[in-house]
JSON list of C-alpha atoms in Angstrom, two decimals:
[
{"chain": "Q", "resi": 839, "resn": "UNK", "atom": "CA", "xyz": [-3.63, -1.23, 39.79]},
{"chain": "Q", "resi": 840, "resn": "UNK", "atom": "CA", "xyz": [-7.44, -1.25, 39.70]},
{"chain": "Q", "resi": 841, "resn": "UNK", "atom": "CA", "xyz": [-9.76, -1.95, 36.83]},
{"chain": "Q", "resi": 842, "resn": "UNK", "atom": "CA", "xyz": [-9.71, 1.61, 35.52]},
{"chain": "Q", "resi": 843, "resn": "UNK", "atom": "CA", "xyz": [-5.93, 1.75, 35.82]},
{"chain": "Q", "resi": 844, "resn": "UNK", "atom": "CA", "xyz": [-5.71, -1.21, 33.44]},
{"chain": "Q", "resi": 845, "resn": "UNK", "atom": "CA", "xyz": [-8.19, 0.34, 31.03]},
{"chain": "Q", "resi": 846, "resn": "UNK", "atom": "CA", "xyz": [-6.32, 3.61, 30.73]},
{"chain": "Q", "resi": 847, "resn": "UNK", "atom": "CA", "xyz": [-2.73, 2.51, 31.16]},
{"chain": "Q", "resi": 848, "resn": "UNK", "atom": "CA", "xyz": [-2.15, 1.90, 27.43]},
{"chain": "Q", "resi": 849, "resn": "UNK", "atom": "CA", "xyz": [-1.14, -1.69, 28.01]},
{"chain": "Q", "resi": 850, "resn": "UNK", "atom": "CA", "xyz": [-2.03, -4.50, 25.63]},
{"chain": "Q", "resi": 851, "resn": "UNK", "atom": "CA", "xyz": [-5.54, -5.91, 26.15]},
{"chain": "Q", "resi": 852, "resn": "UNK", "atom": "CA", "xyz": [-5.81, -9.31, 27.77]},
{"chain": "Q", "resi": 853, "resn": "UNK", "atom": "CA", "xyz": [-6.04, -11.51, 24.71]},
{"chain": "Q", "resi": 854, "resn": "UNK", "atom": "CA", "xyz": [-5.09, -15.17, 24.93]},
{"chain": "Q", "resi": 855, "resn": "UNK", "atom": "CA", "xyz": [-1.49, -16.04, 24.05]},
{"chain": "Q", "resi": 856, "resn": "UNK", "atom": "CA", "xyz": [-0.76, -16.88, 20.45]},
{"chain": "Q", "resi": 857, "resn": "UNK", "atom": "CA", "xyz": [-0.27, -20.60, 19.85]},
{"chain": "Q", "resi": 858, "resn": "UNK", "atom": "CA", "xyz": [3.14, -20.95, 18.20]},
{"chain": "Q", "resi": 859, "resn": "UNK", "atom": "CA", "xyz": [1.94, -24.00, 16.25]},
{"chain": "Q", "resi": 860, "resn": "UNK", "atom": "CA", "xyz": [-1.07, -22.21, 14.74]},
{"chain": "Q", "resi": 861, "resn": "UNK", "atom": "CA", "xyz": [-1.00, -20.75, 11.21]},
{"chain": "Q", "resi": 862, "resn": "UNK", "atom": "CA", "xyz": [-0.72, -17.23, 12.65]},
{"chain": "Q", "resi": 863, "resn": "UNK", "atom": "CA", "xyz": [1.95, -18.35, 15.14]},
{"chain": "Q", "resi": 864, "resn": "UNK", "atom": "CA", "xyz": [4.08, -19.84, 12.37]},
{"chain": "Q", "resi": 865, "resn": "UNK", "atom": "CA", "xyz": [3.72, -16.71, 10.23]},
{"chain": "Q", "resi": 866, "resn": "UNK", "atom": "CA", "xyz": [4.72, -14.46, 13.14]},
{"chain": "Q", "resi": 867, "resn": "UNK", "atom": "CA", "xyz": [7.76, -16.68, 13.82]},
{"chain": "Q", "resi": 868, "resn": "UNK", "atom": "CA", "xyz": [8.83, -16.26, 10.17]},
{"chain": "Q", "resi": 869, "resn": "UNK", "atom": "CA", "xyz": [8.93, -12.47, 10.53]},
{"chain": "Q", "resi": 870, "resn": "UNK", "atom": "CA", "xyz": [10.13, -12.19, 14.12]},
{"chain": "Q", "resi": 871, "resn": "UNK", "atom": "CA", "xyz": [13.44, -10.53, 13.14]},
{"chain": "Q", "resi": 872, "resn": "UNK", "atom": "CA", "xyz": [11.63, -7.83, 11.14]},
{"chain": "Q", "resi": 873, "resn": "UNK", "atom": "CA", "xyz": [9.13, -7.31, 13.97]},
{"chain": "Q", "resi": 874, "resn": "UNK", "atom": "CA", "xyz": [12.03, -6.81, 16.37]},
{"chain": "Q", "resi": 875, "resn": "UNK", "atom": "CA", "xyz": [13.43, -4.19, 14.00]},
{"chain": "Q", "resi": 876, "resn": "UNK", "atom": "CA", "xyz": [10.07, -2.41, 13.98]},
{"chain": "Q", "resi": 877, "resn": "UNK", "atom": "CA", "xyz": [9.71, -2.64, 17.76]},
{"chain": "Q", "resi": 878, "resn": "UNK", "atom": "CA", "xyz": [13.02, -0.84, 18.16]},
{"chain": "Q", "resi": 879, "resn": "UNK", "atom": "CA", "xyz": [11.87, 1.97, 15.83]},
{"chain": "Q", "resi": 880, "resn": "UNK", "atom": "CA", "xyz": [8.44, 2.70, 17.30]},
{"chain": "Q", "resi": 881, "resn": "UNK", "atom": "CA", "xyz": [7.09, 2.87, 20.82]},
{"chain": "Q", "resi": 882, "resn": "UNK", "atom": "CA", "xyz": [3.41, 2.78, 19.79]},
{"chain": "Q", "resi": 883, "resn": "UNK", "atom": "CA", "xyz": [1.36, -0.40, 20.18]},
{"chain": "Q", "resi": 884, "resn": "UNK", "atom": "CA", "xyz": [1.67, -2.88, 17.32]},
{"chain": "Q", "resi": 885, "resn": "UNK", "atom": "CA", "xyz": [-1.02, -5.14, 15.90]},
{"chain": "Q", "resi": 886, "resn": "UNK", "atom": "CA", "xyz": [0.18, -7.75, 13.42]},
{"chain": "Q", "resi": 887, "resn": "UNK", "atom": "CA", "xyz": [-2.05, -9.28, 10.76]},
{"chain": "Q", "resi": 888, "resn": "UNK", "atom": "CA", "xyz": [0.03, -12.19, 9.44]},
{"chain": "Q", "resi": 889, "resn": "UNK", "atom": "CA", "xyz": [-0.55, -13.47, 5.92]},
{"chain": "Q", "resi": 890, "resn": "UNK", "atom": "CA", "xyz": [0.91, -15.56, 3.15]},
{"chain": "Q", "resi": 891, "resn": "UNK", "atom": "CA", "xyz": [1.78, -12.45, 1.11]},
{"chain": "Q", "resi": 892, "resn": "UNK", "atom": "CA", "xyz": [3.19, -10.23, 3.85]},
{"chain": "Q", "resi": 893, "resn": "UNK", "atom": "CA", "xyz": [2.53, -9.28, 7.43]},
{"chain": "Q", "resi": 894, "resn": "UNK", "atom": "CA", "xyz": [0.64, -6.07, 7.95]},
{"chain": "Q", "resi": 895, "resn": "UNK", "atom": "CA", "xyz": [1.34, -4.14, 11.13]},
{"chain": "Q", "resi": 896, "resn": "UNK", "atom": "CA", "xyz": [-1.05, -1.51, 12.41]},
{"chain": "Q", "resi": 897, "resn": "UNK", "atom": "CA", "xyz": [0.95, 0.99, 14.45]},
{"chain": "Q", "resi": 898, "resn": "UNK", "atom": "CA", "xyz": [-0.80, 3.05, 17.09]},
{"chain": "Q", "resi": 899, "resn": "UNK", "atom": "CA", "xyz": [-4.45, 2.78, 17.98]},
{"chain": "Q", "resi": 900, "resn": "UNK", "atom": "CA", "xyz": [-6.57, 1.70, 15.05]},
{"chain": "Q", "resi": 901, "resn": "UNK", "atom": "CA", "xyz": [-9.15, 2.52, 13.90]},
{"chain": "Q", "resi": 902, "resn": "UNK", "atom": "CA", "xyz": [-8.67, 6.11, 15.11]},
{"chain": "Q", "resi": 903, "resn": "UNK", "atom": "CA", "xyz": [-5.03, 7.13, 14.97]},
{"chain": "Q", "resi": 904, "resn": "UNK", "atom": "CA", "xyz": [-2.69, 4.68, 13.30]},
{"chain": "Q", "resi": 905, "resn": "UNK", "atom": "CA", "xyz": [-0.10, 4.01, 10.68]},
{"chain": "Q", "resi": 906, "resn": "UNK", "atom": "CA", "xyz": [0.67, 0.88, 8.74]},
{"chain": "Q", "resi": 907, "resn": "UNK", "atom": "CA", "xyz": [3.84, -1.02, 8.00]},
{"chain": "Q", "resi": 908, "resn": "UNK", "atom": "CA", "xyz": [4.19, -4.26, 6.11]},
{"chain": "Q", "resi": 909, "resn": "UNK", "atom": "CA", "xyz": [6.83, -6.92, 6.08]},
{"chain": "Q", "resi": 910, "resn": "UNK", "atom": "CA", "xyz": [7.50, -8.56, 2.74]},
{"chain": "Q", "resi": 911, "resn": "UNK", "atom": "CA", "xyz": [10.54, -10.53, 1.60]},
{"chain": "Q", "resi": 912, "resn": "UNK", "atom": "CA", "xyz": [12.51, -9.59, 4.71]},
{"chain": "Q", "resi": 913, "resn": "UNK", "atom": "CA", "xyz": [11.93, -5.86, 4.31]},
{"chain": "Q", "resi": 914, "resn": "UNK", "atom": "CA", "xyz": [9.87, -3.49, 6.47]},
{"chain": "Q", "resi": 915, "resn": "UNK", "atom": "CA", "xyz": [7.98, -0.88, 4.43]},
{"chain": "Q", "resi": 916, "resn": "UNK", "atom": "CA", "xyz": [5.33, 1.64, 5.31]},
{"chain": "Q", "resi": 917, "resn": "UNK", "atom": "CA", "xyz": [3.21, 4.48, 4.11]},
{"chain": "Q", "resi": 918, "resn": "UNK", "atom": "CA", "xyz": [6.33, 6.64, 3.75]},
{"chain": "Q", "resi": 919, "resn": "UNK", "atom": "CA", "xyz": [7.62, 4.04, 1.29]},
{"chain": "Q", "resi": 920, "resn": "UNK", "atom": "CA", "xyz": [4.56, 4.68, -0.86]},
{"chain": "Q", "resi": 921, "resn": "UNK", "atom": "CA", "xyz": [5.39, 8.39, -0.92]},
{"chain": "Q", "resi": 922, "resn": "UNK", "atom": "CA", "xyz": [9.14, 8.01, -1.47]},
{"chain": "Q", "resi": 923, "resn": "UNK", "atom": "CA", "xyz": [9.27, 5.08, -3.89]},
{"chain": "Q", "resi": 924, "resn": "UNK", "atom": "CA", "xyz": [5.92, 5.26, -5.65]},
{"chain": "Q", "resi": 925, "resn": "UNK", "atom": "CA", "xyz": [5.14, 8.98, -5.72]},
{"chain": "Q", "resi": 926, "resn": "UNK", "atom": "CA", "xyz": [1.89, 8.63, -3.81]},
{"chain": "Q", "resi": 927, "resn": "UNK", "atom": "CA", "xyz": [0.51, 12.00, -2.74]},
{"chain": "Q", "resi": 928, "resn": "UNK", "atom": "CA", "xyz": [-0.59, 12.89, 0.81]},
{"chain": "Q", "resi": 929, "resn": "UNK", "atom": "CA", "xyz": [-4.20, 13.06, -0.44]},
{"chain": "Q", "resi": 930, "resn": "UNK", "atom": "CA", "xyz": [-3.88, 9.50, -1.79]},
{"chain": "Q", "resi": 931, "resn": "UNK", "atom": "CA", "xyz": [-2.39, 8.38, 1.54]},
{"chain": "Q", "resi": 932, "resn": "UNK", "atom": "CA", "xyz": [-5.46, 9.81, 3.31]},
{"chain": "Q", "resi": 933, "resn": "UNK", "atom": "CA", "xyz": [-7.68, 7.72, 1.04]},
{"chain": "Q", "resi": 934, "resn": "UNK", "atom": "CA", "xyz": [-5.57, 4.64, 1.84]},
{"chain": "Q", "resi": 935, "resn": "UNK", "atom": "CA", "xyz": [-5.89, 5.36, 5.57]},
{"chain": "Q", "resi": 936, "resn": "UNK", "atom": "CA", "xyz": [-9.66, 5.75, 5.22]},
{"chain": "Q", "resi": 937, "resn": "UNK", "atom": "CA", "xyz": [-9.89, 2.42, 3.39]},
{"chain": "Q", "resi": 938, "resn": "UNK", "atom": "CA", "xyz": [-7.68, 0.74, 6.01]},
{"chain": "Q", "resi": 939, "resn": "UNK", "atom": "CA", "xyz": [-9.80, 2.22, 8.81]},
{"chain": "Q", "resi": 940, "resn": "UNK", "atom": "CA", "xyz": [-12.97, 0.89, 7.19]},
{"chain": "Q", "resi": 941, "resn": "UNK", "atom": "CA", "xyz": [-11.42, -2.57, 6.72]},
{"chain": "Q", "resi": 942, "resn": "UNK", "atom": "CA", "xyz": [-10.18, -2.64, 10.31]},
{"chain": "Q", "resi": 943, "resn": "UNK", "atom": "CA", "xyz": [-13.58, -1.65, 11.71]},
{"chain": "Q", "resi": 944, "resn": "UNK", "atom": "CA", "xyz": [-15.32, -4.28, 9.59]},
{"chain": "Q", "resi": 945, "resn": "UNK", "atom": "CA", "xyz": [-13.13, -7.02, 11.09]},
{"chain": "Q", "resi": 946, "resn": "UNK", "atom": "CA", "xyz": [-12.95, -5.95, 14.74]},
{"chain": "Q", "resi": 947, "resn": "UNK", "atom": "CA", "xyz": [-14.60, -9.21, 15.80]},
{"chain": "Q", "resi": 948, "resn": "UNK", "atom": "CA", "xyz": [-11.65, -11.25, 14.43]},
{"chain": "Q", "resi": 949, "resn": "UNK", "atom": "CA", "xyz": [-9.63, -13.46, 16.77]},
{"chain": "Q", "resi": 950, "resn": "UNK", "atom": "CA", "xyz": [-6.97, -11.48, 18.64]},
{"chain": "Q", "resi": 951, "resn": "UNK", "atom": "CA", "xyz": [-4.00, -12.93, 20.50]},
{"chain": "Q", "resi": 952, "resn": "UNK", "atom": "CA", "xyz": [-0.91, -11.62, 22.20]},
{"chain": "Q", "resi": 953, "resn": "UNK", "atom": "CA", "xyz": [2.63, -12.59, 21.38]},
{"chain": "Q", "resi": 954, "resn": "UNK", "atom": "CA", "xyz": [5.77, -11.61, 23.24]},
{"chain": "Q", "resi": 955, "resn": "UNK", "atom": "CA", "xyz": [8.32, -10.24, 20.78]},
{"chain": "Q", "resi": 956, "resn": "UNK", "atom": "CA", "xyz": [11.57, -8.94, 22.20]},
{"chain": "Q", "resi": 957, "resn": "UNK", "atom": "CA", "xyz": [10.03, -8.49, 25.68]},
{"chain": "Q", "resi": 958, "resn": "UNK", "atom": "CA", "xyz": [7.09, -6.53, 24.31]},
{"chain": "Q", "resi": 959, "resn": "UNK", "atom": "CA", "xyz": [3.48, -7.64, 23.96]},
{"chain": "Q", "resi": 960, "resn": "UNK", "atom": "CA", "xyz": [2.20, -7.42, 20.42]},
{"chain": "Q", "resi": 961, "resn": "UNK", "atom": "CA", "xyz": [-1.40, -8.04, 19.38]},
{"chain": "Q", "resi": 962, "resn": "UNK", "atom": "CA", "xyz": [-1.82, -10.61, 16.61]},
{"chain": "Q", "resi": 963, "resn": "UNK", "atom": "CA", "xyz": [-5.05, -10.57, 14.65]},
{"chain": "Q", "resi": 964, "resn": "UNK", "atom": "CA", "xyz": [-5.73, -13.86, 12.90]},
{"chain": "Q", "resi": 965, "resn": "UNK", "atom": "CA", "xyz": [-8.10, -12.86, 10.12]},
{"chain": "Q", "resi": 966, "resn": "UNK", "atom": "CA", "xyz": [-7.63, -14.01, 6.55]},
{"chain": "Q", "resi": 967, "resn": "UNK", "atom": "CA", "xyz": [-10.40, -11.68, 5.39]},
{"chain": "Q", "resi": 968, "resn": "UNK", "atom": "CA", "xyz": [-8.76, -8.61, 7.00]},
{"chain": "Q", "resi": 969, "resn": "UNK", "atom": "CA", "xyz": [-5.43, -9.69, 5.55]},
{"chain": "Q", "resi": 970, "resn": "UNK", "atom": "CA", "xyz": [-6.94, -9.95, 2.05]},
{"chain": "Q", "resi": 971, "resn": "UNK", "atom": "CA", "xyz": [-8.59, -6.54, 2.33]},
{"chain": "Q", "resi": 972, "resn": "UNK", "atom": "CA", "xyz": [-5.42, -4.82, 3.55]},
{"chain": "Q", "resi": 973, "resn": "UNK", "atom": "CA", "xyz": [-3.40, -6.60, 0.85]},
{"chain": "Q", "resi": 974, "resn": "UNK", "atom": "CA", "xyz": [-5.83, -5.39, -1.83]},
{"chain": "Q", "resi": 975, "resn": "UNK", "atom": "CA", "xyz": [-5.73, -1.81, -0.55]},
{"chain": "Q", "resi": 976, "resn": "UNK", "atom": "CA", "xyz": [-1.92, -1.69, -0.57]},
{"chain": "Q", "resi": 977, "resn": "UNK", "atom": "CA", "xyz": [-1.61, -3.68, -3.81]},
{"chain": "Q", "resi": 978, "resn": "UNK", "atom": "CA", "xyz": [-3.96, -1.26, -5.62]},
{"chain": "Q", "resi": 979, "resn": "UNK", "atom": "CA", "xyz": [-1.75, 1.71, -4.79]},
{"chain": "Q", "resi": 980, "resn": "UNK", "atom": "CA", "xyz": [1.47, -0.15, -5.70]},
{"chain": "Q", "resi": 981, "resn": "UNK", "atom": "CA", "xyz": [0.27, -1.26, -9.13]}
]
């Protein structure tokens, strides 16, 4: 496959492999089971932002078209959880997506890696500042 074939094939970009002994590598290892669960539910690309609070997973192709899931205390939740369990309206979800898009774009220069989870490449973004911003966006709507 030529250069343009790689660009348009939808495959994971060529980021360096995630070091399992790094902070991000250890966090990803802690949530590997939940990531496998998510991988089996969605076929879209996944980008994990590991953190101390939770792991945030951009699903799809941020910053344009994407969703978000998070892994906290062994449970996978997402934007639908906000609607079902917290009564968040579709208009509020749009505001959340706009805020997430802005946060993602602001941190596009963060370190990106790839990790193989259940025979699938997943992008891992090691950015404490992106993690904090996403956490604050989700936390605001939950509380």
